mmCIF file of C-alpha atoms in Angstrom:
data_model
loop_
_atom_site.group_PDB
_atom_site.id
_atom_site.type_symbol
_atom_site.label_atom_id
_atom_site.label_comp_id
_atom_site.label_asym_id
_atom_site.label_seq_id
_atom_site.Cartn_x
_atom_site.Cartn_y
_atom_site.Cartn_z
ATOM 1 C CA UNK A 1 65.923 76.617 113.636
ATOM 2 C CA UNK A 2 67.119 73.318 112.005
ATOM 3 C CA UNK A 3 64.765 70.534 111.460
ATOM 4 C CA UNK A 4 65.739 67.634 113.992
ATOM 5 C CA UNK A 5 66.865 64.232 111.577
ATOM 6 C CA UNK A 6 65.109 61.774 111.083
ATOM 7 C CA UNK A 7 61.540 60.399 110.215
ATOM 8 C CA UNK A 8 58.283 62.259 111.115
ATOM 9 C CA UNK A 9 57.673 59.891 114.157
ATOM 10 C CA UNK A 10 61.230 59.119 114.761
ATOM 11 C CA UNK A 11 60.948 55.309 113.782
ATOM 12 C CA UNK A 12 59.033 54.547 116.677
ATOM 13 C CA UNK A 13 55.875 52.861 114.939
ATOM 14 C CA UNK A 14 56.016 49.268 113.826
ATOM 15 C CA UNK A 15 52.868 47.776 112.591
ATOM 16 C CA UNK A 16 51.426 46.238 116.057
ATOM 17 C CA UNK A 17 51.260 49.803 117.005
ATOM 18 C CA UNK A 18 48.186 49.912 114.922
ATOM 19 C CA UNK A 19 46.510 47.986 117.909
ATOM 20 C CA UNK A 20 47.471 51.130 120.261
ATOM 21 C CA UNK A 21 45.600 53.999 118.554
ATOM 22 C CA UNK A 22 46.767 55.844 121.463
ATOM 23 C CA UNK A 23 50.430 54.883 120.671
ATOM 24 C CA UNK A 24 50.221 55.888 117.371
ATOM 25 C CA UNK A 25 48.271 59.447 118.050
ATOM 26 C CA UNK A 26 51.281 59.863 120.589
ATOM 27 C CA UNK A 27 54.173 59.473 117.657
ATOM 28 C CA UNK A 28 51.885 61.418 114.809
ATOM 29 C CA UNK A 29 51.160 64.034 116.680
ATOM 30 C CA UNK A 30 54.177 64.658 118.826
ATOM 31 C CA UNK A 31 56.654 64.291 115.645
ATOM 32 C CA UNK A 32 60.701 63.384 116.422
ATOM 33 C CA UNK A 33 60.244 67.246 115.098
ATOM 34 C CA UNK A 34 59.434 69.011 117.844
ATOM 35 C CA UNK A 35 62.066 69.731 120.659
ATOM 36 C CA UNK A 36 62.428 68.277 124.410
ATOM 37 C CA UNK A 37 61.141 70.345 127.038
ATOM 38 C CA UNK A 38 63.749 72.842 128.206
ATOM 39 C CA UNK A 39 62.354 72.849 132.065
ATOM 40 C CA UNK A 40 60.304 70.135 133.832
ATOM 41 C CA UNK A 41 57.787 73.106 135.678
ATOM 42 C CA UNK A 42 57.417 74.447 132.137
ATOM 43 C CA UNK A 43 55.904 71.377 131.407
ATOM 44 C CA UNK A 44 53.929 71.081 134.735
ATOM 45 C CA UNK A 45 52.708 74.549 133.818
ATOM 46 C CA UNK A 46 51.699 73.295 130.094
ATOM 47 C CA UNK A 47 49.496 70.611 131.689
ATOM 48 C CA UNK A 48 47.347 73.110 133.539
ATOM 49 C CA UNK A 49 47.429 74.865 130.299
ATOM 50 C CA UNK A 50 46.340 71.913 128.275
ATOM 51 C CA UNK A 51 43.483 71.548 131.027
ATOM 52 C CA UNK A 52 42.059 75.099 131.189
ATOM 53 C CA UNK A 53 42.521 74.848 127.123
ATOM 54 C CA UNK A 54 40.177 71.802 126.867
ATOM 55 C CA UNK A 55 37.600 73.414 129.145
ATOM 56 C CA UNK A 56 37.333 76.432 127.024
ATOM 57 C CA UNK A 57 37.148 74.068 123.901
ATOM 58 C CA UNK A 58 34.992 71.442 124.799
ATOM 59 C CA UNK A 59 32.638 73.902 126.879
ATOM 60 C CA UNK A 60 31.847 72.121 130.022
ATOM 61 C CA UNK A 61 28.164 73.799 129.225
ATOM 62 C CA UNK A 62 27.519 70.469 126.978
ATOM 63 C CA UNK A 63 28.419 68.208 130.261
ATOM 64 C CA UNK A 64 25.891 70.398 132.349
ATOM 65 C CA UNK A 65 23.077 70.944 130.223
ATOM 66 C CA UNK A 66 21.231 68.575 128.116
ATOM 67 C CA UNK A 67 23.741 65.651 128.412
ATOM 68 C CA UNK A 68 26.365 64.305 126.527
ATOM 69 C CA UNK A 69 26.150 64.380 122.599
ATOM 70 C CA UNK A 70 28.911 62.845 120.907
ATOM 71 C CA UNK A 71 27.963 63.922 116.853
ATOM 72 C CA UNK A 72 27.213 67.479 119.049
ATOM 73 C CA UNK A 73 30.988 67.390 120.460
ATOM 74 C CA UNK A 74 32.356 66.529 117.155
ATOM 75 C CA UNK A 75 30.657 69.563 115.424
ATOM 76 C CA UNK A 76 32.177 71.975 117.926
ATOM 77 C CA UNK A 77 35.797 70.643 118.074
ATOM 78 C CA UNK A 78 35.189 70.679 113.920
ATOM 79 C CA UNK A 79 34.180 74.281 113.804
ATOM 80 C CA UNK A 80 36.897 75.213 116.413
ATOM 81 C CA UNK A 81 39.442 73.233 114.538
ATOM 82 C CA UNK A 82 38.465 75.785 111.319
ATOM 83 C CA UNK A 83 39.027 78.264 113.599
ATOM 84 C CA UNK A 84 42.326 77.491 114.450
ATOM 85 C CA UNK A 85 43.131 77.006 111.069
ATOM 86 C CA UNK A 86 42.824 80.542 109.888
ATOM 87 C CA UNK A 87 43.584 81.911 113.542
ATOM 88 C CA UNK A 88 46.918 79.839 113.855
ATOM 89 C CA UNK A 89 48.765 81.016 110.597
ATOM 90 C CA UNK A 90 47.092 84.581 111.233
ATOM 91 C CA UNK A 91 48.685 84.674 114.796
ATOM 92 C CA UNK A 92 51.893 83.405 113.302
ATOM 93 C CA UNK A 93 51.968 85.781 110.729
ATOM 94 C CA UNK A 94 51.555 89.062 113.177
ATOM 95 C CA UNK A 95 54.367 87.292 115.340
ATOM 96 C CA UNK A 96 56.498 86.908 111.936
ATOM 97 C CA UNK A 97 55.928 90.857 111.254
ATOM 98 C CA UNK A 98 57.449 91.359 114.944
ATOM 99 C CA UNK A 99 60.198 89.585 113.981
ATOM 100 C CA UNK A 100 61.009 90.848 110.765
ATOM 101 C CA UNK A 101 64.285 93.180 112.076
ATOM 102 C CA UNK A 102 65.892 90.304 113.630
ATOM 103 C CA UNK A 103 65.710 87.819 110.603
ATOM 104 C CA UNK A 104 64.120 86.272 107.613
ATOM 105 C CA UNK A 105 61.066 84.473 107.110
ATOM 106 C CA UNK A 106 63.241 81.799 104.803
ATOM 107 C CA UNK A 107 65.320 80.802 108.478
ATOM 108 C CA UNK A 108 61.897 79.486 109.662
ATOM 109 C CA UNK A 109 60.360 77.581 106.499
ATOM 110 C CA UNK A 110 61.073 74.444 107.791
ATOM 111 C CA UNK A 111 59.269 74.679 111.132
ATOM 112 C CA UNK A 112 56.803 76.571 110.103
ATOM 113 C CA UNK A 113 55.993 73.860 107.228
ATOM 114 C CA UNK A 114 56.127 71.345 109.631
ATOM 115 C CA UNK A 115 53.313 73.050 112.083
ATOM 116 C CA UNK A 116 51.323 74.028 108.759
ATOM 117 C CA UNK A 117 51.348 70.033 107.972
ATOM 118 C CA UNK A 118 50.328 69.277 111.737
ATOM 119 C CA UNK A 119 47.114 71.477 111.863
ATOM 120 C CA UNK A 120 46.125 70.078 108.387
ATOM 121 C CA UNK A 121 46.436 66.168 109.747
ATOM 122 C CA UNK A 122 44.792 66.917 113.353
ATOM 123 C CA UNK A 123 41.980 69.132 111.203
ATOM 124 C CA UNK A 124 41.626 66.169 108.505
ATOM 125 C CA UNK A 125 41.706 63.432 111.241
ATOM 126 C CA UNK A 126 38.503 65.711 113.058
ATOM 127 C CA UNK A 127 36.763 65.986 110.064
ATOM 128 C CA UNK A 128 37.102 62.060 109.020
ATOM 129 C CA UNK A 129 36.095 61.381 112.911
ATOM 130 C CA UNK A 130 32.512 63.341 112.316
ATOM 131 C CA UNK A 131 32.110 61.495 108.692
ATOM 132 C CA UNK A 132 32.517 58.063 110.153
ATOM 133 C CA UNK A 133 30.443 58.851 113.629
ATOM 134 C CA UNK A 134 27.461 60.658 110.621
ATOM 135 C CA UNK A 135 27.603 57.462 108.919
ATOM 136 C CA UNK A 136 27.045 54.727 112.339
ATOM 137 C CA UNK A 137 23.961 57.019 113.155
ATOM 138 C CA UNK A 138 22.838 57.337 109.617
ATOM 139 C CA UNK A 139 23.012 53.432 108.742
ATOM 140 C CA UNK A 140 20.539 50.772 109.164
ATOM 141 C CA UNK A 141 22.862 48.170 107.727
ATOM 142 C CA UNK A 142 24.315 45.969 110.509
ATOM 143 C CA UNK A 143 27.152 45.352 108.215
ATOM 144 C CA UNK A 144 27.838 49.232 108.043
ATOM 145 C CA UNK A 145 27.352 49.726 111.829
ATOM 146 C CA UNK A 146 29.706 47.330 113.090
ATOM 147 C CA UNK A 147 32.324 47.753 110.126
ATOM 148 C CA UNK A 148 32.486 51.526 109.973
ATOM 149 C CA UNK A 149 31.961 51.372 114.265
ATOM 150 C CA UNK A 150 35.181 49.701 114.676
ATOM 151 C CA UNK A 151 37.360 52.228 112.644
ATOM 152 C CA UNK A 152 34.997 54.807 114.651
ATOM 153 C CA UNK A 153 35.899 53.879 117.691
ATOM 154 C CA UNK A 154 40.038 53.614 116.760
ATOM 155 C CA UNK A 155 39.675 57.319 115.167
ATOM 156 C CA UNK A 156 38.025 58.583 118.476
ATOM 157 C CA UNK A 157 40.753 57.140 120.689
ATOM 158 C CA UNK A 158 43.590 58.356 117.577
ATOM 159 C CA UNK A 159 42.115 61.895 117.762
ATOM 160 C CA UNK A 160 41.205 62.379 121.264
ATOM 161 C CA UNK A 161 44.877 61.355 122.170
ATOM 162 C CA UNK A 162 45.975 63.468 119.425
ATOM 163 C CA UNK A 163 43.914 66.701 121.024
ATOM 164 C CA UNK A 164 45.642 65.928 123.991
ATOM 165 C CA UNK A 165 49.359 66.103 121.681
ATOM 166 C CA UNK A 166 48.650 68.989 119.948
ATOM 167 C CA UNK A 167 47.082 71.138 122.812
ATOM 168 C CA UNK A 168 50.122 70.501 124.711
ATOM 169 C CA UNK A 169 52.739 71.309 121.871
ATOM 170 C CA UNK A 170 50.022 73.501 119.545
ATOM 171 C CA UNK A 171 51.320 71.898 116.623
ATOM 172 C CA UNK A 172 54.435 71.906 117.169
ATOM 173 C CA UNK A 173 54.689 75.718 117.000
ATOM 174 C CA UNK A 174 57.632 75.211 119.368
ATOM 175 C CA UNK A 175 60.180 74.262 117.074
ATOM 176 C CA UNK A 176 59.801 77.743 115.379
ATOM 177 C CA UNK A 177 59.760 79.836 118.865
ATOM 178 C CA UNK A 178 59.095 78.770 122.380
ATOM 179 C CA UNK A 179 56.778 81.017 123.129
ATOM 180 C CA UNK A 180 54.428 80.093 120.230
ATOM 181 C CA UNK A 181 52.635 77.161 122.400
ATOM 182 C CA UNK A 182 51.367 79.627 124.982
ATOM 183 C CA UNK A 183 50.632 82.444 123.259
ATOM 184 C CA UNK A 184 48.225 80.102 120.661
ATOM 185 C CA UNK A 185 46.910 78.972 123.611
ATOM 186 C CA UNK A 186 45.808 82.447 124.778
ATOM 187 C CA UNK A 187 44.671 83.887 121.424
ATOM 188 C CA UNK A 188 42.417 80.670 120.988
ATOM 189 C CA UNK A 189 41.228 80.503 124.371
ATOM 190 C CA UNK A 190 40.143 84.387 123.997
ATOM 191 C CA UNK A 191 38.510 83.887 120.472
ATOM 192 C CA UNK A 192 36.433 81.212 121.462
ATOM 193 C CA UNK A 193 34.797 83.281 124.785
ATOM 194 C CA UNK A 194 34.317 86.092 123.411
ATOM 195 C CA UNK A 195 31.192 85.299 120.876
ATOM 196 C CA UNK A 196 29.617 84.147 124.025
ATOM 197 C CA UNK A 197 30.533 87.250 125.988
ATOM 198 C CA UNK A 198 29.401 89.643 123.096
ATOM 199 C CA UNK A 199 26.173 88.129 122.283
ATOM 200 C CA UNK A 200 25.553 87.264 125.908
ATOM 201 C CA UNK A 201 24.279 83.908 124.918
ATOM 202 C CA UNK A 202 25.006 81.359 128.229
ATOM 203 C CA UNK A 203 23.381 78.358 126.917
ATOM 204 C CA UNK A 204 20.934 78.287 129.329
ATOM 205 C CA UNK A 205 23.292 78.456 132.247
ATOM 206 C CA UNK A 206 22.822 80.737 135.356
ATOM 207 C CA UNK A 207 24.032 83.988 135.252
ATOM 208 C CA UNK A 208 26.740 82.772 137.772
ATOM 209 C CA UNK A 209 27.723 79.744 136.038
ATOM 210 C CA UNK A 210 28.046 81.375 133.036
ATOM 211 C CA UNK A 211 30.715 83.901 133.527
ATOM 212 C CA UNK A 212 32.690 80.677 135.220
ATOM 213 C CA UNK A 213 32.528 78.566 132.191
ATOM 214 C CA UNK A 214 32.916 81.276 129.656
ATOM 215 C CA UNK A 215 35.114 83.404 131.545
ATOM 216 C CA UNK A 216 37.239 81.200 133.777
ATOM 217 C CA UNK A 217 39.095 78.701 131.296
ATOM 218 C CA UNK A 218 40.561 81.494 128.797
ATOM 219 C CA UNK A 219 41.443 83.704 132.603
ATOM 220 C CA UNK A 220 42.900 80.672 133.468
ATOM 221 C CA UNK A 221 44.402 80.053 130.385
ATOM 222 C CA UNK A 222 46.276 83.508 129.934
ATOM 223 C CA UNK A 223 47.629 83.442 133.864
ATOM 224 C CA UNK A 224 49.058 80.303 133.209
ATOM 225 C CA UNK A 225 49.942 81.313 129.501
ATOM 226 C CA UNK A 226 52.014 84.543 130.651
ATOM 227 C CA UNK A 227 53.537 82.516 133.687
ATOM 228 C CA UNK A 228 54.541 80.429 131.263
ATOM 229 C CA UNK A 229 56.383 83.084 128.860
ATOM 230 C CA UNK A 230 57.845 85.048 131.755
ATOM 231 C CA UNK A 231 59.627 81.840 133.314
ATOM 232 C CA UNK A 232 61.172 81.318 129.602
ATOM 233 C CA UNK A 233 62.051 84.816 129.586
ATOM 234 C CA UNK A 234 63.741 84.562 133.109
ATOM 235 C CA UNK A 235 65.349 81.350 132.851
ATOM 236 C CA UNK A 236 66.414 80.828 129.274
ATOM 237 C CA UNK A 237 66.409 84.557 127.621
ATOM 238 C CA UNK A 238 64.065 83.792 125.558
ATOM 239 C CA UNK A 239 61.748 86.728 124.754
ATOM 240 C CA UNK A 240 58.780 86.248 122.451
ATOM 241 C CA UNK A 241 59.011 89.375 120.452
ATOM 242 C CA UNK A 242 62.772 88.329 119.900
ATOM 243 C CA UNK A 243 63.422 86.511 116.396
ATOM 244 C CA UNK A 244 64.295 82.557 117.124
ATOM 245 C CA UNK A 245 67.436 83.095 114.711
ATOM 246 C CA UNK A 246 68.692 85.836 117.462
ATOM 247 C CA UNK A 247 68.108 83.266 120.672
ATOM 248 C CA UNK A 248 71.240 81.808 122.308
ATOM 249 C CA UNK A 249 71.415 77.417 121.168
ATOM 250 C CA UNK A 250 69.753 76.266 124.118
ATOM 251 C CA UNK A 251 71.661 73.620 126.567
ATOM 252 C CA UNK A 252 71.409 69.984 126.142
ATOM 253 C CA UNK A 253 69.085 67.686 129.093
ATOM 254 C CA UNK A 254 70.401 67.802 132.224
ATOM 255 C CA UNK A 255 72.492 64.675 133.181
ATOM 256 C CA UNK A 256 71.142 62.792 136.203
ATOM 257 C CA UNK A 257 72.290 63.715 139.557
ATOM 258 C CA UNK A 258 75.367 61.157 140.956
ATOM 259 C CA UNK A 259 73.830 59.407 144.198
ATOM 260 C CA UNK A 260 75.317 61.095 147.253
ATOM 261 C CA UNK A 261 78.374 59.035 148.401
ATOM 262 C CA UNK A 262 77.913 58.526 152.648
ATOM 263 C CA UNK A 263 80.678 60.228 154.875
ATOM 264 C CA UNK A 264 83.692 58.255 155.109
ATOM 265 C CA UNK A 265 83.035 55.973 151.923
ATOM 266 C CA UNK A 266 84.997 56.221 148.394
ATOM 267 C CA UNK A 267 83.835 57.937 146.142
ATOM 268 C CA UNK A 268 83.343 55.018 143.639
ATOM 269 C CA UNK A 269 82.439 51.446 144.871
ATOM 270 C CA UNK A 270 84.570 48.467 143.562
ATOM 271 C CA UNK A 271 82.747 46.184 140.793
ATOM 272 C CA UNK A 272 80.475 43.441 143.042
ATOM 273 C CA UNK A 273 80.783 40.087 142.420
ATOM 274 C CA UNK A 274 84.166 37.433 141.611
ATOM 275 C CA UNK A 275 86.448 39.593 139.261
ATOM 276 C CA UNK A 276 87.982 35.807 138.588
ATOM 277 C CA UNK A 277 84.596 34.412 137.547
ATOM 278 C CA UNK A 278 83.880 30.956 138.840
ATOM 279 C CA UNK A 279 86.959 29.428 140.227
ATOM 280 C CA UNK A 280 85.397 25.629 139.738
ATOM 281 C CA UNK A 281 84.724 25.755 136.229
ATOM 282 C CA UNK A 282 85.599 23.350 133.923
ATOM 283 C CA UNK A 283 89.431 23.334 132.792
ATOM 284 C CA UNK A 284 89.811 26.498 134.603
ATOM 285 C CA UNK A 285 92.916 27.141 137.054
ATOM 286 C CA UNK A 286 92.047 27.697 140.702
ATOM 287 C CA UNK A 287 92.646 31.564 141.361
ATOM 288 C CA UNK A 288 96.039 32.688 143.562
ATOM 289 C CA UNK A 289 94.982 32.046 147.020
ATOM 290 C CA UNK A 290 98.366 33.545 149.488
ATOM 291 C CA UNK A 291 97.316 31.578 152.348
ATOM 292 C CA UNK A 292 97.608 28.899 149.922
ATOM 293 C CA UNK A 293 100.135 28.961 147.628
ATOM 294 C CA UNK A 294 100.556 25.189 146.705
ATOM 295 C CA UNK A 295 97.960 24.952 144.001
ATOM 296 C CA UNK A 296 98.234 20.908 143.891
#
């Protein structure tokens, strides 16, 4: 799959975009890269995704017990976004070993590239977040609080909005496959419950609680997941153990609907307005009137 032209954020960032972290997290981390959306409930169905993905990642556990803890928070999404960067290239790698009869590895270098350099900024950007937010509660220099709390506060909108990007796209797996996005989303959602579930730790939840906050985001996440795959599969033709060089080019956006013309009208409406413009301008002739030919 070609790489789509142009810059990495499509020349949409000028520099008083720097006042909109969440502008800027929206153009980094959805790159000009990545392809439209083939199907509008595909992307209805991603949101729930996205949802039931956070849940699992996050662990609404933290919300219930104990409070918030922001430095806490931090150190999970950092250890999860470790995770995902051995379990992302390990998941791509078993797909690429599925779809070694039906091409080349060397057809998807560019893509694959360009989701390798997406996990490394979205890990980075994590791992710069817990370093500044380390340093605020570590300082007793007012200087160092307030200087170091403003970039703080920009990262944590930059990288929260940039979760939000690359949970929905899963770093831009898409533009190698399609299916990628889900099926990340599954694998991670999996990997993340099931320490809990072997170990039986439930952070101090109920035994009822428990199986619905370890359990019920990656259940939720796989339903939605293969619903997902199997409305790509019956729409489009595209199969996930199918190599993307085999797939049929997929169609272009579809054009906007014509508004429905009323029974009994034409089909097009003449252009509104004076086609002659305004007949008492200056130096301008009076228009041909045949009720009143004699101009004068």
């Amino acid at each position: 799959m070609a790489r789509t032209r142009g810059s990495w954020t499509g020349g949409t960032l000028t520099a008083r975009s720097l006042m909109k972290p969440q502008d800027v997290a929206r153009a980094v981390f959805h790159p000009a890269w990545i392809p439209q959306p083939l199907d509008p409930s595909v992307e209805r169905l991603k949101s729930f995704r996205v949802i039931a993905g956070a849940v699992t990642s996050l662990g609404v556990y933290t919300f219930v017990e104990g409070g918030f803890d922001l430095t806490e928070l931090l150190e999970n999404a950092m250890t999860a976004s470790v995770v995902l960067l051995f379990l992302t290239p390990l998941t791509v790698g078993a797909m690429l070993w599925v779809w070694r009869r039906g091409g080349t590895v060397r057809q998807l270098r560019v893509p694959l590239l360009n989701s390798l350099k997406l996990l490394l900024l979205f890990v980075g950007c994590v791992a710069s977040l817990l370093v500044l937010v380390q340093t605020v509660n570590g300082s007793a220099n007012p200087i160092v609080i307030i200087g170091v709390g403003v970039t703080m506060m920009w990262m944590l909108i930059f990288t929260a909005y940039g979760a939000v990007r690359v949970s929905g796209n899963f770093f831009g797996t898409a533009a190698t496959h399609r299916c990628l996005p889900p099926l990340l989303a599954l694998v991670t959602s999996w990997l993340v419950a099931v320490p809990d579930l072997v170990t039986g730790d439930l952070h101090g939840l109920s035994l009822t609680l428990g199986v619905v906050f370890i359990l019920g985001a990656p259940l939720t996440v796989t339903a939605i997941a293969l619903l997902e795959m199997g409305r790509l599969k019956r729409r489009y033709g595209i199969r996930l153990k199918a190599h993307p060089a085999t797939l049929a080019a997929m169609p272009g956006p579809v054009p906007p609907r014509a508004p429905t013309v009323p029974p009994g009208m034409p089909p097009h409406l003449p252009p509104q307005g004076n086609p002659y413009g305004n007949p008492y301008a200056p130096n301008r002739q009076q228009p041909y009137n045949p009720q009143f030919p004699y101009r004068g």
